[in-house]
């Protein structure tokens, strides 16, 4: 079976809001991003495909499902589809948008629509069906788990009686016992935060936390961390379809970019025919990237298993989980002296 590599651009809501409504830039850094990032050029000149799924799911997660929310999604998605079908030569030569309708004819016919607006509506309806059919549960599960890991990292970081290595071992044990899965990005944040050597990592949690409140700010950070995870999920999901989707993340959240790539794709191999693909990730490059930001001892703890025996995951009930979250929120709220 032949396979092809297909680069795609994956967005979060901040990037798309600026692209479609640049007047909504919240600060000077974001206001200057048009020239620094050249968002439209990243789409048109590259010829990369677009994946707007995460953007739509993020909107659903943040705003819920309503007629108004669905209607607000149509305009930006229509504009993105038009950008994706702009001719490259006029754009590169004189930054002129020339939409190639011929390139979209087959897509229109398959979707049963006449234009990009109709295509946007069909795509939103498709993603809404997926959201209701399990994606909402998946997003909420991963966001909640990430949120708890961030809370635990801040709680452990405030314990002056323990060394950072011991705190990281306790965080390892916590995630394996309570969550049963490894959260490398959250542990990278924890190491940077506990060592106190990386201001961007600290800003990822603490910037504007007093105005936003603990829960809103940290849940927002947990939701941000879903973007790179969704990109990895997209890679694996398409391996059996004859193509490798290589995601490129587009976001204004620079601390998030710093935490987005703790892994590198090491290799892909096929087991038992073309349908059983395995992705193998490599964490070793972190030794070079993080050595200046954390001590060698902390880095070794980050990249290894806990030094002490870890109890088996017990699986929390709904009430136990709610109690865990409430207790962590209360402790971290007192430590940071901010409202929940």
mmCIF file of C-alpha atoms in Angstrom, residues 29-329:
data_model
loop_
_atom_site.group_PDB
_atom_site.id
_atom_site.type_symbol
_atom_site.label_atom_id
_atom_site.label_comp_id
_atom_site.label_asym_id
_atom_site.label_seq_id
_atom_site.Cartn_x
_atom_site.Cartn_y
_atom_site.Cartn_z
ATOM 1 C CA UNK A 29 2.055 41.647 20.501
ATOM 2 C CA UNK A 30 -1.034 40.180 18.893
ATOM 3 C CA UNK A 31 -1.659 43.326 16.856
ATOM 4 C CA UNK A 32 1.764 43.010 15.247
ATOM 5 C CA UNK A 33 1.341 39.353 14.499
ATOM 6 C CA UNK A 34 0.061 39.984 10.986
ATOM 7 C CA UNK A 35 3.517 40.980 9.797
ATOM 8 C CA UNK A 36 5.416 38.585 12.052
ATOM 9 C CA UNK A 37 3.382 35.487 11.403
ATOM 10 C CA UNK A 38 1.843 36.387 8.039
ATOM 11 C CA UNK A 39 -1.047 34.024 8.688
ATOM 12 C CA UNK A 40 -2.596 34.164 5.260
ATOM 13 C CA UNK A 41 0.764 33.510 3.662
ATOM 14 C CA UNK A 42 1.170 30.427 5.846
ATOM 15 C CA UNK A 43 -1.943 29.034 4.210
ATOM 16 C CA UNK A 44 -1.846 30.253 0.617
ATOM 17 C CA UNK A 45 1.871 30.206 -0.208
ATOM 18 C CA UNK A 46 2.545 26.888 1.511
ATOM 19 C CA UNK A 47 -0.280 25.061 -0.205
ATOM 20 C CA UNK A 48 -0.777 23.065 2.982
ATOM 21 C CA UNK A 49 -4.120 21.577 3.801
ATOM 22 C CA UNK A 50 -6.293 22.935 6.599
ATOM 23 C CA UNK A 51 -7.745 21.124 9.552
ATOM 24 C CA UNK A 52 -10.356 23.256 11.304
ATOM 25 C CA UNK A 53 -11.726 20.440 13.453
ATOM 26 C CA UNK A 54 -9.950 21.468 16.647
ATOM 27 C CA UNK A 55 -11.032 25.088 16.209
ATOM 28 C CA UNK A 56 -14.690 24.068 15.936
ATOM 29 C CA UNK A 57 -14.459 21.654 18.867
ATOM 30 C CA UNK A 58 -12.765 24.343 20.964
ATOM 31 C CA UNK A 59 -15.636 26.724 20.213
ATOM 32 C CA UNK A 60 -18.147 24.033 21.200
ATOM 33 C CA UNK A 61 -16.219 23.314 24.406
ATOM 34 C CA UNK A 62 -15.967 26.979 25.377
ATOM 35 C CA UNK A 63 -19.354 28.305 24.273
ATOM 36 C CA UNK A 64 -21.627 25.281 24.209
ATOM 37 C CA UNK A 65 -23.994 24.371 21.378
ATOM 38 C CA UNK A 66 -26.617 26.877 20.295
ATOM 39 C CA UNK A 67 -28.040 28.275 17.083
ATOM 40 C CA UNK A 68 -26.043 31.476 17.607
ATOM 41 C CA UNK A 69 -22.757 29.623 18.125
ATOM 42 C CA UNK A 70 -23.268 27.534 14.981
ATOM 43 C CA UNK A 71 -24.137 30.624 12.924
ATOM 44 C CA UNK A 72 -21.032 32.492 14.159
ATOM 45 C CA UNK A 73 -18.824 29.657 12.928
ATOM 46 C CA UNK A 74 -19.979 29.906 9.309
ATOM 47 C CA UNK A 75 -18.188 33.140 8.321
ATOM 48 C CA UNK A 76 -14.669 32.259 9.560
ATOM 49 C CA UNK A 77 -14.825 28.745 8.141
ATOM 50 C CA UNK A 78 -16.061 30.060 4.798
ATOM 51 C CA UNK A 79 -13.108 32.495 4.721
ATOM 52 C CA UNK A 80 -10.649 29.716 5.567
ATOM 53 C CA UNK A 81 -11.981 27.503 2.784
ATOM 54 C CA UNK A 82 -11.569 30.396 0.346
ATOM 55 C CA UNK A 83 -7.983 30.959 1.502
ATOM 56 C CA UNK A 84 -7.244 27.283 1.064
ATOM 57 C CA UNK A 85 -8.405 27.494 -2.546
ATOM 58 C CA UNK A 86 -6.556 30.696 -3.485
ATOM 59 C CA UNK A 87 -4.191 30.440 -6.431
ATOM 60 C CA UNK A 88 -0.585 30.529 -5.278
ATOM 61 C CA UNK A 89 0.991 32.509 -8.128
ATOM 62 C CA UNK A 90 -1.079 35.737 -7.837
ATOM 63 C CA UNK A 91 -0.671 35.610 -4.079
ATOM 64 C CA UNK A 92 3.092 35.142 -4.098
ATOM 65 C CA UNK A 93 3.592 37.709 -6.874
ATOM 66 C CA UNK A 94 1.395 40.558 -5.590
ATOM 67 C CA UNK A 95 -0.466 39.334 -2.497
ATOM 68 C CA UNK A 96 -3.675 39.157 -4.508
ATOM 69 C CA UNK A 97 -6.405 36.742 -3.533
ATOM 70 C CA UNK A 98 -7.710 34.830 -6.530
ATOM 71 C CA UNK A 99 -10.035 32.041 -5.448
ATOM 72 C CA UNK A 100 -9.803 28.995 -7.704
ATOM 73 C CA UNK A 101 -13.393 27.796 -7.942
ATOM 74 C CA UNK A 102 -12.450 24.998 -10.334
ATOM 75 C CA UNK A 103 -10.334 23.350 -7.652
ATOM 76 C CA UNK A 104 -13.373 23.189 -5.379
ATOM 77 C CA UNK A 105 -15.964 21.980 -7.896
ATOM 78 C CA UNK A 106 -15.560 18.320 -7.056
ATOM 79 C CA UNK A 107 -15.754 19.065 -3.332
ATOM 80 C CA UNK A 108 -18.938 21.114 -3.887
ATOM 81 C CA UNK A 109 -20.500 18.270 -5.861
ATOM 82 C CA UNK A 110 -19.609 15.653 -3.259
ATOM 83 C CA UNK A 111 -21.042 17.818 -0.479
ATOM 84 C CA UNK A 112 -24.127 18.774 -2.497
ATOM 85 C CA UNK A 113 -23.482 22.524 -2.179
ATOM 86 C CA UNK A 114 -22.934 25.430 -4.564
ATOM 87 C CA UNK A 115 -20.357 27.569 -2.777
ATOM 88 C CA UNK A 116 -17.921 27.819 0.119
ATOM 89 C CA UNK A 117 -20.602 29.052 2.495
ATOM 90 C CA UNK A 118 -22.625 25.923 1.876
ATOM 91 C CA UNK A 119 -19.477 23.845 2.315
ATOM 92 C CA UNK A 120 -18.815 25.541 5.659
ATOM 93 C CA UNK A 121 -22.309 24.693 6.891
ATOM 94 C CA UNK A 122 -21.957 21.055 5.831
ATOM 95 C CA UNK A 123 -18.599 20.783 7.584
ATOM 96 C CA UNK A 124 -19.968 22.322 10.787
ATOM 97 C CA UNK A 125 -22.900 19.897 10.746
ATOM 98 C CA UNK A 126 -20.505 16.966 10.310
ATOM 99 C CA UNK A 127 -18.336 18.079 13.238
ATOM 100 C CA UNK A 128 -21.404 18.725 15.384
ATOM 101 C CA UNK A 129 -22.512 15.133 14.791
ATOM 102 C CA UNK A 130 -19.065 13.849 15.800
ATOM 103 C CA UNK A 131 -19.118 16.076 18.864
ATOM 104 C CA UNK A 132 -22.422 14.632 20.002
ATOM 105 C CA UNK A 133 -21.280 11.117 19.134
ATOM 106 C CA UNK A 134 -18.391 10.979 21.574
ATOM 107 C CA UNK A 135 -15.933 13.767 20.798
ATOM 108 C CA UNK A 136 -17.414 15.983 23.534
ATOM 109 C CA UNK A 137 -16.772 13.273 26.118
ATOM 110 C CA UNK A 138 -13.207 12.808 24.837
ATOM 111 C CA UNK A 139 -12.428 16.521 24.988
ATOM 112 C CA UNK A 140 -13.897 16.925 28.466
ATOM 113 C CA UNK A 141 -12.020 13.862 29.734
ATOM 114 C CA UNK A 142 -8.616 15.062 28.504
ATOM 115 C CA UNK A 143 -9.209 18.657 29.582
ATOM 116 C CA UNK A 144 -10.199 17.564 33.097
ATOM 117 C CA UNK A 145 -7.196 15.259 33.443
ATOM 118 C CA UNK A 146 -4.816 17.982 32.245
ATOM 119 C CA UNK A 147 -6.446 20.486 34.617
ATOM 120 C CA UNK A 148 -5.892 18.183 37.577
ATOM 121 C CA UNK A 149 -2.254 17.657 36.581
ATOM 122 C CA UNK A 150 -1.673 21.426 36.445
ATOM 123 C CA UNK A 151 -3.335 21.876 39.842
ATOM 124 C CA UNK A 152 -1.187 19.106 41.324
ATOM 125 C CA UNK A 153 1.991 20.582 39.822
ATOM 126 C CA UNK A 154 1.293 23.979 41.409
ATOM 127 C CA UNK A 155 0.394 22.366 44.741
ATOM 128 C CA UNK A 156 3.596 20.301 44.838
ATOM 129 C CA UNK A 157 5.663 23.254 43.691
ATOM 130 C CA UNK A 158 4.640 25.227 46.773
ATOM 131 C CA UNK A 159 6.062 22.619 49.169
ATOM 132 C CA UNK A 160 9.334 24.153 50.336
ATOM 133 C CA UNK A 161 10.205 21.095 52.428
ATOM 134 C CA UNK A 162 10.834 18.881 49.390
ATOM 135 C CA UNK A 163 13.448 18.998 46.650
ATOM 136 C CA UNK A 164 12.291 19.352 43.046
ATOM 137 C CA UNK A 165 13.305 15.802 42.180
ATOM 138 C CA UNK A 166 11.101 14.427 44.943
ATOM 139 C CA UNK A 167 8.217 16.656 43.835
ATOM 140 C CA UNK A 168 8.535 15.366 40.271
ATOM 141 C CA UNK A 169 8.534 11.767 41.495
ATOM 142 C CA UNK A 170 5.353 12.490 43.455
ATOM 143 C CA UNK A 171 3.776 14.010 40.348
ATOM 144 C CA UNK A 172 4.707 10.877 38.367
ATOM 145 C CA UNK A 173 3.086 8.709 41.014
ATOM 146 C CA UNK A 174 -0.013 10.878 41.114
ATOM 147 C CA UNK A 175 -0.663 10.699 37.384
ATOM 148 C CA UNK A 176 -0.118 6.952 37.205
ATOM 149 C CA UNK A 177 -2.211 6.183 40.271
ATOM 150 C CA UNK A 178 -5.085 8.584 39.578
ATOM 151 C CA UNK A 179 -5.055 9.044 35.800
ATOM 152 C CA UNK A 180 -3.358 5.896 34.551
ATOM 153 C CA UNK A 181 -1.641 7.683 31.651
ATOM 154 C CA UNK A 182 1.439 9.868 31.239
ATOM 155 C CA UNK A 183 1.067 13.622 30.644
ATOM 156 C CA UNK A 184 4.472 14.742 29.436
ATOM 157 C CA UNK A 185 3.577 18.364 28.655
ATOM 158 C CA UNK A 186 2.191 18.960 32.119
ATOM 159 C CA UNK A 187 5.293 17.390 33.665
ATOM 160 C CA UNK A 188 7.522 19.627 31.521
ATOM 161 C CA UNK A 189 5.584 22.641 32.794
ATOM 162 C CA UNK A 190 5.954 21.335 36.357
ATOM 163 C CA UNK A 191 9.734 20.945 36.017
ATOM 164 C CA UNK A 192 10.133 24.443 34.552
ATOM 165 C CA UNK A 193 7.806 25.932 37.147
ATOM 166 C CA UNK A 194 9.412 24.215 40.134
ATOM 167 C CA UNK A 195 12.936 25.099 39.023
ATOM 168 C CA UNK A 196 11.858 28.703 38.476
ATOM 169 C CA UNK A 197 14.069 29.207 35.418
ATOM 170 C CA UNK A 198 11.463 29.656 32.665
ATOM 171 C CA UNK A 199 9.235 32.721 32.723
ATOM 172 C CA UNK A 200 7.153 31.650 29.675
ATOM 173 C CA UNK A 201 6.195 28.409 31.436
ATOM 174 C CA UNK A 202 5.160 30.349 34.532
ATOM 175 C CA UNK A 203 3.189 32.819 32.390
ATOM 176 C CA UNK A 204 1.317 29.888 30.882
ATOM 177 C CA UNK A 205 -0.372 29.472 34.260
ATOM 178 C CA UNK A 206 -0.056 32.722 36.167
ATOM 179 C CA UNK A 207 -0.507 35.503 33.623
ATOM 180 C CA UNK A 208 -3.791 37.308 34.384
ATOM 181 C CA UNK A 209 -4.759 34.611 36.896
ATOM 182 C CA UNK A 210 -6.035 37.143 39.442
ATOM 183 C CA UNK A 211 -8.384 38.693 36.904
ATOM 184 C CA UNK A 212 -9.520 35.371 35.458
ATOM 185 C CA UNK A 213 -9.695 33.266 38.619
ATOM 186 C CA UNK A 214 -7.969 29.955 39.240
ATOM 187 C CA UNK A 215 -10.454 27.591 37.617
ATOM 188 C CA UNK A 216 -11.031 29.626 34.472
ATOM 189 C CA UNK A 217 -7.321 30.286 33.916
ATOM 190 C CA UNK A 218 -6.072 26.744 34.520
ATOM 191 C CA UNK A 219 -8.926 25.098 32.646
ATOM 192 C CA UNK A 220 -8.142 27.440 29.754
ATOM 193 C CA UNK A 221 -4.513 26.322 29.886
ATOM 194 C CA UNK A 222 -5.597 22.679 29.968
ATOM 195 C CA UNK A 223 -7.789 23.312 26.923
ATOM 196 C CA UNK A 224 -4.850 24.951 25.135
ATOM 197 C CA UNK A 225 -2.818 21.783 25.674
ATOM 198 C CA UNK A 226 -5.447 19.815 23.769
ATOM 199 C CA UNK A 227 -4.265 21.440 20.508
ATOM 200 C CA UNK A 228 -0.937 19.545 20.202
ATOM 201 C CA UNK A 229 -2.585 16.374 21.507
ATOM 202 C CA UNK A 230 -5.284 16.651 18.863
ATOM 203 C CA UNK A 231 -2.569 17.068 16.238
ATOM 204 C CA UNK A 232 -0.976 13.798 17.335
ATOM 205 C CA UNK A 233 -4.350 12.092 17.332
ATOM 206 C CA UNK A 234 -4.910 13.296 13.775
ATOM 207 C CA UNK A 235 -1.598 11.769 12.687
ATOM 208 C CA UNK A 236 -2.445 8.351 14.061
ATOM 209 C CA UNK A 237 -6.046 8.425 12.859
ATOM 210 C CA UNK A 238 -5.085 8.675 9.182
ATOM 211 C CA UNK A 239 -2.280 6.125 8.998
ATOM 212 C CA UNK A 240 -4.608 3.445 7.698
ATOM 213 C CA UNK A 241 -5.972 5.714 4.960
ATOM 214 C CA UNK A 242 -2.856 5.877 2.840
ATOM 215 C CA UNK A 243 -1.504 9.228 4.033
ATOM 216 C CA UNK A 244 0.589 10.730 6.804
ATOM 217 C CA UNK A 245 -0.871 14.030 7.992
ATOM 218 C CA UNK A 246 1.939 16.171 9.395
ATOM 219 C CA UNK A 247 0.312 18.903 11.519
ATOM 220 C CA UNK A 248 1.727 22.429 11.855
ATOM 221 C CA UNK A 249 0.234 24.291 14.818
ATOM 222 C CA UNK A 250 -0.899 27.888 14.392
ATOM 223 C CA UNK A 251 -1.454 29.701 17.694
ATOM 224 C CA UNK A 252 -0.652 33.028 19.313
ATOM 225 C CA UNK A 253 0.025 31.421 22.672
ATOM 226 C CA UNK A 254 3.817 31.409 22.679
ATOM 227 C CA UNK A 255 4.211 29.619 26.030
ATOM 228 C CA UNK A 256 1.962 26.925 24.557
ATOM 229 C CA UNK A 257 4.293 26.589 21.569
ATOM 230 C CA UNK A 258 7.134 26.048 24.013
ATOM 231 C CA UNK A 259 5.246 23.147 25.575
ATOM 232 C CA UNK A 260 3.762 21.808 22.337
ATOM 233 C CA UNK A 261 6.662 19.747 21.114
ATOM 234 C CA UNK A 262 8.031 17.618 23.933
ATOM 235 C CA UNK A 263 8.153 14.649 21.571
ATOM 236 C CA UNK A 264 9.602 13.895 18.183
ATOM 237 C CA UNK A 265 8.299 11.287 15.807
ATOM 238 C CA UNK A 266 10.909 8.545 15.866
ATOM 239 C CA UNK A 267 9.484 6.137 13.317
ATOM 240 C CA UNK A 268 6.329 4.500 12.017
ATOM 241 C CA UNK A 269 5.991 0.860 11.286
ATOM 242 C CA UNK A 270 3.261 -1.484 10.178
ATOM 243 C CA UNK A 271 2.263 -4.624 12.004
ATOM 244 C CA UNK A 272 0.117 -7.403 10.538
ATOM 245 C CA UNK A 273 -0.624 -5.685 7.262
ATOM 246 C CA UNK A 274 -1.494 -2.136 6.293
ATOM 247 C CA UNK A 275 -4.200 -1.560 8.882
ATOM 248 C CA UNK A 276 -2.174 -1.966 12.086
ATOM 249 C CA UNK A 277 0.137 1.039 12.371
ATOM 250 C CA UNK A 278 2.283 1.926 15.350
ATOM 251 C CA UNK A 279 3.766 5.365 16.037
ATOM 252 C CA UNK A 280 6.935 5.461 18.134
ATOM 253 C CA UNK A 281 7.830 8.771 19.788
ATOM 254 C CA UNK A 282 11.261 9.839 20.975
ATOM 255 C CA UNK A 283 11.807 11.987 24.097
ATOM 256 C CA UNK A 284 15.601 12.041 24.031
ATOM 257 C CA UNK A 285 15.915 15.428 22.294
ATOM 258 C CA UNK A 286 14.510 16.964 25.496
ATOM 259 C CA UNK A 287 17.886 16.434 27.135
ATOM 260 C CA UNK A 288 19.357 19.122 24.896
ATOM 261 C CA UNK A 289 16.333 21.435 24.809
ATOM 262 C CA UNK A 290 15.655 21.530 28.557
ATOM 263 C CA UNK A 291 19.096 21.129 30.098
ATOM 264 C CA UNK A 292 19.580 24.903 30.370
ATOM 265 C CA UNK A 293 16.147 25.357 31.943
ATOM 266 C CA UNK A 294 16.196 22.561 34.539
ATOM 267 C CA UNK A 295 18.893 20.735 36.446
ATOM 268 C CA UNK A 296 20.264 17.446 35.153
ATOM 269 C CA UNK A 297 18.743 15.595 38.129
ATOM 270 C CA UNK A 298 15.272 16.990 37.459
ATOM 271 C CA UNK A 299 15.607 16.228 33.761
ATOM 272 C CA UNK A 300 16.479 12.600 34.488
ATOM 273 C CA UNK A 301 13.439 12.330 36.747
ATOM 274 C CA UNK A 302 11.254 13.868 34.047
ATOM 275 C CA UNK A 303 12.393 11.332 31.453
ATOM 276 C CA UNK A 304 12.333 8.250 33.661
ATOM 277 C CA UNK A 305 9.843 6.264 35.682
ATOM 278 C CA UNK A 306 9.239 7.103 39.345
ATOM 279 C CA UNK A 307 12.058 5.954 41.585
ATOM 280 C CA UNK A 308 9.745 4.378 44.128
ATOM 281 C CA UNK A 309 7.072 1.742 43.643
ATOM 282 C CA UNK A 310 3.848 3.222 42.350
ATOM 283 C CA UNK A 311 0.497 1.704 43.367
ATOM 284 C CA UNK A 312 -1.786 0.458 40.648
ATOM 285 C CA UNK A 313 -4.345 2.855 39.236
ATOM 286 C CA UNK A 314 -7.441 2.488 41.356
ATOM 287 C CA UNK A 315 -9.924 4.256 39.087
ATOM 288 C CA UNK A 316 -11.832 7.071 40.782
ATOM 289 C CA UNK A 317 -15.599 7.196 40.867
ATOM 290 C CA UNK A 318 -17.400 10.351 39.829
ATOM 291 C CA UNK A 319 -17.820 11.521 43.423
ATOM 292 C CA UNK A 320 -14.187 10.736 44.271
ATOM 293 C CA UNK A 321 -13.016 12.659 41.209
ATOM 294 C CA UNK A 322 -15.153 15.698 42.092
ATOM 295 C CA UNK A 323 -13.807 15.603 45.642
ATOM 296 C CA UNK A 324 -10.204 15.384 44.377
ATOM 297 C CA UNK A 325 -10.685 18.390 42.100
ATOM 298 C CA UNK A 326 -12.417 20.417 44.817
ATOM 299 C CA UNK A 327 -9.641 19.716 47.325
ATOM 300 C CA UNK A 328 -6.875 20.606 44.875
ATOM 301 C CA UNK A 329 -8.660 23.802 43.831
#
